[in-house]
Amino acid sequence: MSLLEIEELQVEYKSKKGFTGKEEIIKAVNGISLDVRRGEVLSVAGESGCGKSTLAKTIMRLENIKSGNIIFNGNNIANLKSKKDIQDFYKKIQMIFQNPYSSLNPKMKIGQILSEPLEINTRLKKAEIKKIIEEKISQVGLDKSTLDLYPHEFSGGQRQRIAIARALVLEPELIIADEPVSALDVSIQAQIINLIKDLKENFNLTFLFISHDLSVIRHISDRIAIMYLGEIVELGLTEEIFQFPKHPYTVALLNAVPQINSSAPKCEYPPMKGELPSPNNLPQGCKFHTRCPYAMEKCKTNIPEERFFSDFHTCKCFLYP
Ligand code: SF4
């Protein structure tokens, strides 16, 4: 059953162009439809600048919707107007940010950082709040004594554990994790990914996980959506995407994952060309045609429809009629 349904979502920004100061439109999200099911980790993968973080911020009501709908628990988030409705919404969706060095207030002790959402959003007594934050800090593998210390007294990995505990205190239904390990050392990344995986399994949490790192994504996801220039070009179960990738962009991303064992087999596909085009000047037709090694004449003008390969696996590409 879907907890979050995104329907034909479009998000645009206005921005001033270089020295001319001329206004231009940045099309960050271009007609995305996607659902997140209860109890799953759905990952959104793609290069930096493809619109992943804009999608996350728009779900959190931090960006304006140009058109389309975001339905959370049956309610369209664009229709939330009263303070109470908006406050209830933020109790149910929490976010973990990329940088644990800037996401925790350096002037507050960890106990205050974790108590604050409960003090603002509930009428719980102090003793009840203390019990909850002690429980959450231990669920992320830290000692109760952590609560009396300040963020600067912790390493990056410990700070990200604290940020995860803060996301958990209100017991949200959906957690959006935006590149939660990309600012951490590789050795610490594995610990945080395992923690998120354990929390998901032990407490049946639902995650929308955003990352450019497919090796991280493979470890944690139930399904993966591949995003290119504000569109989902392929969607499938994790092993479908890794074992049977269909879209040339997905194949190119998989081929770019570093292999420790250099003798490991690699897909024999030609690499994609060039760099991600600017979202203020999107290509016509299939947006990947300027980089695709298989581009045909019709790819330059026509937009490919979604094609189903299984109940869960879809792809938009003319290679599959
Ligand atoms: Fe490449 Fe054409 Fe498929 Fe786009 S539709 S990914 S350009 S083959």
PDB file of N, CA and C in Angstrom, residues 61 75-82 85:
ATOM      1  N   ARG A  61       7.655  20.284   1.386  1.00  0.00           N
ATOM      2  CA  ARG A  61       7.019  21.598   1.230  1.00  0.00           C
ATOM      3  C   ARG A  61       8.023  22.745   1.301  1.00  0.00           C
ATOM      4  N   ASN A  75      -3.716  12.539   1.663  1.00  0.00           N
ATOM      5  CA  ASN A  75      -3.943  13.986   1.630  1.00  0.00           C
ATOM      6  C   ASN A  75      -2.959  14.662   0.680  1.00  0.00           C
ATOM      7  N   ASN A  76      -3.490  15.559  -0.158  1.00  0.00           N
ATOM      8  CA  ASN A  76      -2.631  16.316  -1.062  1.00  0.00           C
ATOM      9  C   ASN A  76      -1.905  17.393  -0.257  1.00  0.00           C
ATOM     10  N   ILE A  77      -0.559  17.341  -0.223  1.00  0.00           N
ATOM     11  CA  ILE A  77       0.168  18.261   0.668  1.00  0.00           C
ATOM     12  C   ILE A  77       0.013  19.725   0.251  1.00  0.00           C
ATOM     13  N   ALA A  78      -0.311  19.962  -1.039  1.00  0.00           N
ATOM     14  CA  ALA A  78      -0.509  21.347  -1.483  1.00  0.00           C
ATOM     15  C   ALA A  78      -1.753  21.945  -0.836  1.00  0.00           C
ATOM     16  N   ASN A  79      -2.682  21.086  -0.375  1.00  0.00           N
ATOM     17  CA  ASN A  79      -3.925  21.592   0.210  1.00  0.00           C
ATOM     18  C   ASN A  79      -3.831  21.807   1.715  1.00  0.00           C
ATOM     19  N   LEU A  80      -2.667  21.530   2.307  1.00  0.00           N
ATOM     20  CA  LEU A  80      -2.525  21.745   3.754  1.00  0.00           C
ATOM     21  C   LEU A  80      -2.360  23.240   3.993  1.00  0.00           C
ATOM     22  N   LYS A  81      -3.340  23.838   4.648  1.00  0.00           N
ATOM     23  CA  LYS A  81      -3.285  25.298   4.836  1.00  0.00           C
ATOM     24  C   LYS A  81      -3.204  25.683   6.318  1.00  0.00           C
ATOM     25  N   SER A  82      -3.998  25.013   7.166  1.00  0.00           N
ATOM     26  CA  SER A  82      -4.018  25.441   8.568  1.00  0.00           C
ATOM     27  C   SER A  82      -2.709  25.051   9.252  1.00  0.00           C
ATOM     28  N   ASP A  85      -2.719  21.456  10.455  1.00  0.00           N
ATOM     29  CA  ASP A  85      -2.508  20.434   9.408  1.00  0.00           C
ATOM     30  C   ASP A  85      -1.032  20.342   9.024  1.00  0.00           C
TER      31      ASP A  85
END
